[in-house]
Each structure stands twice: as C-alpha cells, then as structure tokens.
Amino acid sequence: MSLRVTFVAAAGAASPFAERFGDDQPLDRDGWQQVQRAAAGLLPLAACELRYCSPAPRSRTTGDGLGYAPLVQLALRDCDMGRWRGLTLGEAMAREPQAVDAWLTDARAAPHGGESLLGFIGRVGGWLDTRPAQDGDRVVAVAEPSVIRAALVYALGAPPATYWNIDVHPLATTTLTGSAGRWALRFDGGL
C-alpha cells in the first residue's frame, strides 16, 4: 500500500530564530497575504482524500484559507518546550545557555521540562505511520515548519541532529510517499 502525504508549511515568519516556542498567535496581516498569494497554486491539494492540520492557530487558518477544511490532529502539534514556551531561541539562550546547548546537542535532552527532540520526532513519525488510508490515497497536512522537519527526519531515518539542518519556508510543500516505516521524499516539478 502506498500513500502520498504532502505537508504544507503554515504561513508566517520564515526564520526559526524569530519564532517563539509554542507560539499560539494567529496569522498576522503578512501571513494572511502570503496565504492569498499562494492559494491558487496550492488549491489542487484540497482534492486530497484526507486533509489535516496542526492545532496551532496559524496552521488552522492557513488550511482554512487554502480551502482545505482540515481536521485538527493533536499529534501534529509543535514540540512541547516546557518552561521555554513563549521564548525565542535567543531569549532561552540568554536565560539558560547550558540548558540550550544540551538541548541542541543531545536529542534525548529536555532541559526545559517539555519534550525531547527525539520524542517529538517519534510522535510526528507515529502520526505519519498510522494514517488510515487506502492504496493511492493522497493526504495534505498543514503544519508548523518544525513539525515538517521532524517528519522528514523520521521518514528518511536520518540522525536527529539533521533536524537542525532543514529549512522549511512558509507555504512550502514537502511530499512523502510510501507507508509505515517505508517513506521516500518526493520532488515534483521540473521539465
């Protein structure tokens, strides 16, 4: 059985360094304009048999704005950052430099009291592996860039440190094909 899962990154800030951990802010004016500019190109994904989104307000609004009417999936929520919730990476580094260093270098570490990177990747991967679909079904999932990075690391069986080397821009699409435990990254387009 083969499934096609296309992730769409929620509209919003492009830099992970500008993002706040656990940011539950709605789309701002710039984000909404991003959705409007991209809507025509992303509208075909509304035909997917299954349409999901993360519970984050930006993801829900992006999915609705693109015409997907997505079903919220708690497993697609951002990493639980514990006491760092609401902080930027720079703010957390200023307060707890050794803890941030441990979190960035050890995928099992959760010095913030939340979820480890390894746990986060496993949670997102578990969601990916348990999609209820028939052979050939297409899935679209609107999520925060961090969730998409976690899905890619999981699907490719890459070392957890790879997470830090993946850039996901607002409204970018990433497609995985396959089934539980057997995923491939797919690039569309070209000549």
PDB file of C-alpha atoms in Angstrom:
ATOM      1  CA  MET A   1       0.000   0.000   0.000  1.00  0.00           C
ATOM      2  CA  SER A   2       1.364   3.406  -0.967  1.00  0.00           C
ATOM      3  CA  LEU A   3       0.235   6.755   0.369  1.00  0.00           C
ATOM      4  CA  ARG A   4       1.145  10.278  -0.709  1.00  0.00           C
ATOM      5  CA  VAL A   5       1.408  12.790   2.154  1.00  0.00           C
ATOM      6  CA  THR A   6       2.012  16.421   1.241  1.00  0.00           C
ATOM      7  CA  PHE A   7       2.902  18.763   4.068  1.00  0.00           C
ATOM      8  CA  VAL A   8       2.185  22.474   3.625  1.00  0.00           C
ATOM      9  CA  ALA A   9       4.071  24.795   5.966  1.00  0.00           C
ATOM     10  CA  ALA A  10       1.855  27.269   7.797  1.00  0.00           C
ATOM     11  CA  ALA A  11       2.133  30.867   6.704  1.00  0.00           C
ATOM     12  CA  GLY A  12       4.138  33.152   8.961  1.00  0.00           C
ATOM     13  CA  ALA A  13       7.715  34.021   9.807  1.00  0.00           C
ATOM     14  CA  ALA A  14      10.407  32.316   7.727  1.00  0.00           C
ATOM     15  CA  SER A  15      13.215  32.426  10.292  1.00  0.00           C
ATOM     16  CA  PRO A  16      13.177  29.804  13.060  1.00  0.00           C
ATOM     17  CA  PHE A  17      15.217  32.262  15.146  1.00  0.00           C
ATOM     18  CA  ALA A  18      12.368  34.786  15.068  1.00  0.00           C
ATOM     19  CA  GLU A  19       9.806  32.191  16.125  1.00  0.00           C
ATOM     20  CA  ARG A  20       8.637  31.856  19.695  1.00  0.00           C
ATOM     21  CA  PHE A  21       8.465  28.348  21.158  1.00  0.00           C
ATOM     22  CA  GLY A  22       4.841  27.234  21.336  1.00  0.00           C
ATOM     23  CA  ASP A  23       3.615  30.355  19.570  1.00  0.00           C
ATOM     24  CA  ASP A  24      -0.187  30.264  19.530  1.00  0.00           C
ATOM     25  CA  GLN A  25      -0.560  33.586  17.760  1.00  0.00           C
ATOM     26  CA  PRO A  26      -2.977  33.776  14.826  1.00  0.00           C
ATOM     27  CA  LEU A  27      -1.858  34.698  11.349  1.00  0.00           C
ATOM     28  CA  ASP A  28      -0.936  38.337  11.091  1.00  0.00           C
ATOM     29  CA  ARG A  29      -1.686  40.516   8.079  1.00  0.00           C
ATOM     30  CA  ASP A  30       1.530  39.488   6.270  1.00  0.00           C
ATOM     31  CA  GLY A  31       0.779  35.804   6.854  1.00  0.00           C
ATOM     32  CA  TRP A  32      -2.748  36.172   5.535  1.00  0.00           C
ATOM     33  CA  GLN A  33      -1.401  37.922   2.431  1.00  0.00           C
ATOM     34  CA  GLN A  34       1.035  35.011   1.951  1.00  0.00           C
ATOM     35  CA  VAL A  35      -1.935  32.611   2.000  1.00  0.00           C
ATOM     36  CA  GLN A  36      -3.864  34.701  -0.520  1.00  0.00           C
ATOM     37  CA  ARG A  37      -0.879  34.870  -2.912  1.00  0.00           C
ATOM     38  CA  ALA A  38      -0.252  31.101  -2.686  1.00  0.00           C
ATOM     39  CA  ALA A  39      -3.867  29.930  -2.719  1.00  0.00           C
ATOM     40  CA  ALA A  40      -4.227  29.376  -6.459  1.00  0.00           C
ATOM     41  CA  GLY A  41      -1.104  27.201  -6.628  1.00  0.00           C
ATOM     42  CA  LEU A  42      -1.988  25.175  -3.532  1.00  0.00           C
ATOM     43  CA  LEU A  43      -5.732  24.812  -4.175  1.00  0.00           C
ATOM     44  CA  PRO A  44      -5.357  21.454  -6.018  1.00  0.00           C
ATOM     45  CA  LEU A  45      -4.346  19.868  -2.690  1.00  0.00           C
ATOM     46  CA  ALA A  46      -7.928  20.478  -1.485  1.00  0.00           C
ATOM     47  CA  ALA A  47      -8.844  17.436  -3.601  1.00  0.00           C
ATOM     48  CA  CYS A  48      -6.828  15.144  -1.289  1.00  0.00           C
ATOM     49  CA  GLU A  49      -8.898  12.390   0.290  1.00  0.00           C
ATOM     50  CA  LEU A  50      -7.647  13.295   3.781  1.00  0.00           C
ATOM     51  CA  ARG A  51      -6.928  16.872   4.937  1.00  0.00           C
ATOM     52  CA  TYR A  52      -5.320  17.594   8.304  1.00  0.00           C
ATOM     53  CA  CYS A  53      -3.679  20.412  10.209  1.00  0.00           C
ATOM     54  CA  SER A  54      -1.808  21.049  13.403  1.00  0.00           C
ATOM     55  CA  PRO A  55      -3.793  22.609  16.278  1.00  0.00           C
ATOM     56  CA  ALA A  56      -1.696  25.806  16.037  1.00  0.00           C
ATOM     57  CA  PRO A  57      -3.838  28.803  15.040  1.00  0.00           C
ATOM     58  CA  ARG A  58      -1.541  29.653  12.110  1.00  0.00           C
ATOM     59  CA  SER A  59      -1.838  26.126  10.725  1.00  0.00           C
ATOM     60  CA  ARG A  60      -5.611  26.015  11.110  1.00  0.00           C
ATOM     61  CA  THR A  61      -6.051  29.435   9.498  1.00  0.00           C
ATOM     62  CA  THR A  62      -3.647  28.572   6.681  1.00  0.00           C
ATOM     63  CA  GLY A  63      -5.538  25.328   5.959  1.00  0.00           C
ATOM     64  CA  ASP A  64      -8.903  27.059   6.015  1.00  0.00           C
ATOM     65  CA  GLY A  65      -7.597  29.928   3.883  1.00  0.00           C
ATOM     66  CA  LEU A  66      -6.378  27.448   1.270  1.00  0.00           C
ATOM     67  CA  GLY A  67      -9.826  25.824   1.133  1.00  0.00           C
ATOM     68  CA  TYR A  68      -8.801  22.524   2.750  1.00  0.00           C
ATOM     69  CA  ALA A  69     -11.265  22.466   5.700  1.00  0.00           C
ATOM     70  CA  PRO A  70      -8.660  20.378   7.582  1.00  0.00           C
ATOM     71  CA  LEU A  71      -9.228  18.128  10.575  1.00  0.00           C
ATOM     72  CA  VAL A  72      -7.076  19.111  13.573  1.00  0.00           C
ATOM     73  CA  GLN A  73      -4.548  16.456  14.622  1.00  0.00           C
ATOM     74  CA  LEU A  74      -3.028  16.817  18.104  1.00  0.00           C
ATOM     75  CA  ALA A  75      -0.067  14.644  17.080  1.00  0.00           C
ATOM     76  CA  LEU A  76       0.924  17.416  14.647  1.00  0.00           C
ATOM     77  CA  ARG A  77       1.372  19.980  17.411  1.00  0.00           C
ATOM     78  CA  ASP A  78       4.717  21.690  17.819  1.00  0.00           C
ATOM     79  CA  CYS A  79       7.322  20.346  20.228  1.00  0.00           C
ATOM     80  CA  ASP A  80       6.392  20.896  23.884  1.00  0.00           C
ATOM     81  CA  MET A  81       9.015  23.365  25.050  1.00  0.00           C
ATOM     82  CA  GLY A  82       8.065  23.354  28.727  1.00  0.00           C
ATOM     83  CA  ARG A  83       9.191  26.484  30.570  1.00  0.00           C
ATOM     84  CA  TRP A  84      10.683  27.930  27.354  1.00  0.00           C
ATOM     85  CA  ARG A  85       7.214  28.259  25.842  1.00  0.00           C
ATOM     86  CA  GLY A  86       6.756  31.796  24.537  1.00  0.00           C
ATOM     87  CA  LEU A  87      10.505  32.495  24.326  1.00  0.00           C
ATOM     88  CA  THR A  88      12.660  32.838  21.226  1.00  0.00           C
ATOM     89  CA  LEU A  89      15.771  30.685  20.981  1.00  0.00           C
ATOM     90  CA  GLY A  90      17.866  33.772  21.758  1.00  0.00           C
ATOM     91  CA  GLU A  91      15.844  34.528  24.890  1.00  0.00           C
ATOM     92  CA  ALA A  92      16.157  30.945  26.119  1.00  0.00           C
ATOM     93  CA  MET A  93      19.912  31.074  25.433  1.00  0.00           C
ATOM     94  CA  ALA A  94      20.261  34.301  27.436  1.00  0.00           C
ATOM     95  CA  ARG A  95      18.463  32.725  30.420  1.00  0.00           C
ATOM     96  CA  GLU A  96      19.816  29.164  30.311  1.00  0.00           C
ATOM     97  CA  PRO A  97      22.806  28.878  27.958  1.00  0.00           C
ATOM     98  CA  GLN A  98      23.975  25.462  29.200  1.00  0.00           C
ATOM     99  CA  ALA A  99      20.470  24.022  29.023  1.00  0.00           C
ATOM    100  CA  VAL A 100      20.016  25.286  25.465  1.00  0.00           C
ATOM    101  CA  ASP A 101      23.386  23.821  24.475  1.00  0.00           C
ATOM    102  CA  ALA A 102      22.343  20.462  25.927  1.00  0.00           C
ATOM    103  CA  TRP A 103      19.021  20.589  24.059  1.00  0.00           C
ATOM    104  CA  LEU A 104      20.721  21.458  20.755  1.00  0.00           C
ATOM    105  CA  THR A 105      23.348  18.712  21.019  1.00  0.00           C
ATOM    106  CA  ASP A 106      21.537  15.809  22.719  1.00  0.00           C
ATOM    107  CA  ALA A 107      18.323  14.626  21.030  1.00  0.00           C
ATOM    108  CA  ARG A 108      17.255  12.891  24.266  1.00  0.00           C
ATOM    109  CA  ALA A 109      17.614  16.030  26.416  1.00  0.00           C
ATOM    110  CA  ALA A 110      14.606  18.001  27.602  1.00  0.00           C
ATOM    111  CA  PRO A 111      16.149  20.557  29.973  1.00  0.00           C
ATOM    112  CA  HIS A 112      13.131  22.830  29.529  1.00  0.00           C
ATOM    113  CA  GLY A 113      10.867  20.256  31.159  1.00  0.00           C
ATOM    114  CA  GLY A 114       8.962  19.543  27.950  1.00  0.00           C
ATOM    115  CA  GLU A 115       9.525  17.094  25.116  1.00  0.00           C
ATOM    116  CA  SER A 116      12.919  15.959  23.818  1.00  0.00           C
ATOM    117  CA  LEU A 117      13.722  16.322  20.131  1.00  0.00           C
ATOM    118  CA  LEU A 118      13.783  12.526  19.836  1.00  0.00           C
ATOM    119  CA  GLY A 119      10.346  12.286  21.458  1.00  0.00           C
ATOM    120  CA  PHE A 120       8.988  14.985  19.144  1.00  0.00           C
ATOM    121  CA  ILE A 121      10.339  13.263  16.023  1.00  0.00           C
ATOM    122  CA  GLY A 122       8.888   9.946  17.225  1.00  0.00           C
ATOM    123  CA  ARG A 123       5.459  11.463  17.884  1.00  0.00           C
ATOM    124  CA  VAL A 124       5.256  13.042  14.431  1.00  0.00           C
ATOM    125  CA  GLY A 125       6.577   9.844  12.838  1.00  0.00           C
ATOM    126  CA  GLY A 126       3.976   7.802  14.696  1.00  0.00           C
ATOM    127  CA  TRP A 127       1.263  10.022  13.218  1.00  0.00           C
ATOM    128  CA  LEU A 128       2.722   9.575   9.747  1.00  0.00           C
ATOM    129  CA  ASP A 129       2.862   5.783  10.104  1.00  0.00           C
ATOM    130  CA  THR A 130      -0.752   5.471  11.261  1.00  0.00           C
ATOM    131  CA  ARG A 131      -2.628   7.339   8.543  1.00  0.00           C
ATOM    132  CA  PRO A 132      -5.863   5.480   7.821  1.00  0.00           C
ATOM    133  CA  ALA A 133      -5.782   5.371   4.050  1.00  0.00           C
ATOM    134  CA  GLN A 134      -6.230   3.129   1.061  1.00  0.00           C
ATOM    135  CA  ASP A 135      -3.568   2.436  -1.540  1.00  0.00           C
ATOM    136  CA  GLY A 136      -3.053   5.532  -3.677  1.00  0.00           C
ATOM    137  CA  ASP A 137      -4.776   7.926  -1.278  1.00  0.00           C
ATOM    138  CA  ARG A 138      -3.473  11.461  -1.046  1.00  0.00           C
ATOM    139  CA  VAL A 139      -3.143  13.342   2.225  1.00  0.00           C
ATOM    140  CA  VAL A 140      -2.434  17.025   2.851  1.00  0.00           C
ATOM    141  CA  ALA A 141      -1.312  18.241   6.269  1.00  0.00           C
ATOM    142  CA  VAL A 142      -0.785  21.900   7.156  1.00  0.00           C
ATOM    143  CA  ALA A 143       1.706  22.191  10.000  1.00  0.00           C
ATOM    144  CA  GLU A 144       4.365  24.352  11.575  1.00  0.00           C
ATOM    145  CA  PRO A 145       7.806  24.146   9.926  1.00  0.00           C
ATOM    146  CA  SER A 146       9.204  22.335  12.986  1.00  0.00           C
ATOM    147  CA  VAL A 147       6.672  19.522  12.536  1.00  0.00           C
ATOM    148  CA  ILE A 148       7.612  19.137   8.878  1.00  0.00           C
ATOM    149  CA  ARG A 149      11.309  18.992   9.772  1.00  0.00           C
ATOM    150  CA  ALA A 150      10.538  16.266  12.335  1.00  0.00           C
ATOM    151  CA  ALA A 151       8.524  14.304   9.737  1.00  0.00           C
ATOM    152  CA  LEU A 152      11.402  14.466   7.264  1.00  0.00           C
ATOM    153  CA  VAL A 153      13.969  13.282   9.796  1.00  0.00           C
ATOM    154  CA  TYR A 154      11.680  10.389  10.745  1.00  0.00           C
ATOM    155  CA  ALA A 155      10.738   9.405   7.192  1.00  0.00           C
ATOM    156  CA  LEU A 156      14.326   9.410   5.957  1.00  0.00           C
ATOM    157  CA  GLY A 157      15.682   7.627   9.038  1.00  0.00           C
ATOM    158  CA  ALA A 158      18.179  10.464   9.377  1.00  0.00           C
ATOM    159  CA  PRO A 159      20.116  11.161  12.569  1.00  0.00           C
ATOM    160  CA  PRO A 160      18.122  13.505  14.857  1.00  0.00           C
ATOM    161  CA  ALA A 161      20.795  16.221  14.500  1.00  0.00           C
ATOM    162  CA  THR A 162      19.693  16.528  10.852  1.00  0.00           C
ATOM    163  CA  TYR A 163      16.614  18.351  12.158  1.00  0.00           C
ATOM    164  CA  TRP A 164      18.733  21.481  12.651  1.00  0.00           C
ATOM    165  CA  ASN A 165      19.862  21.454   9.002  1.00  0.00           C
ATOM    166  CA  ILE A 166      16.440  21.522   7.351  1.00  0.00           C
ATOM    167  CA  ASP A 167      14.870  24.834   6.332  1.00  0.00           C
ATOM    168  CA  VAL A 168      11.120  24.937   5.754  1.00  0.00           C
ATOM    169  CA  HIS A 169       9.733  28.208   4.471  1.00  0.00           C
ATOM    170  CA  PRO A 170       6.136  29.428   4.843  1.00  0.00           C
ATOM    171  CA  LEU A 171       3.729  27.687   2.463  1.00  0.00           C
ATOM    172  CA  ALA A 172       6.439  25.365   1.141  1.00  0.00           C
ATOM    173  CA  THR A 173       5.236  21.891   0.222  1.00  0.00           C
ATOM    174  CA  THR A 174       7.041  18.656   1.027  1.00  0.00           C
ATOM    175  CA  THR A 175       5.778  15.288  -0.175  1.00  0.00           C
ATOM    176  CA  LEU A 176       6.461  11.860   1.285  1.00  0.00           C
ATOM    177  CA  THR A 177       5.307   8.668  -0.419  1.00  0.00           C
ATOM    178  CA  GLY A 178       5.112   5.168   0.968  1.00  0.00           C
ATOM    179  CA  SER A 179       3.674   3.544   4.055  1.00  0.00           C
ATOM    180  CA  ALA A 180       4.527   2.833   7.682  1.00  0.00           C
ATOM    181  CA  GLY A 181       8.279   2.560   8.089  1.00  0.00           C
ATOM    182  CA  ARG A 182       8.958   2.875   4.342  1.00  0.00           C
ATOM    183  CA  TRP A 183       8.876   6.524   3.297  1.00  0.00           C
ATOM    184  CA  ALA A 184      10.539   8.334   0.415  1.00  0.00           C
ATOM    185  CA  LEU A 185      10.940  12.035  -0.200  1.00  0.00           C
ATOM    186  CA  ARG A 186       9.361  13.104  -3.470  1.00  0.00           C
ATOM    187  CA  PHE A 187      10.280  16.150  -5.532  1.00  0.00           C
ATOM    188  CA  ASP A 188       7.710  17.280  -8.100  1.00  0.00           C
ATOM    189  CA  GLY A 189       8.051  19.766 -10.925  1.00  0.00           C
ATOM    190  CA  GLY A 190      10.849  20.245 -13.363  1.00  0.00           C
ATOM    191  CA  LEU A 191      10.772  19.923 -17.106  1.00  0.00           C
TER     192      LEU A 191
END
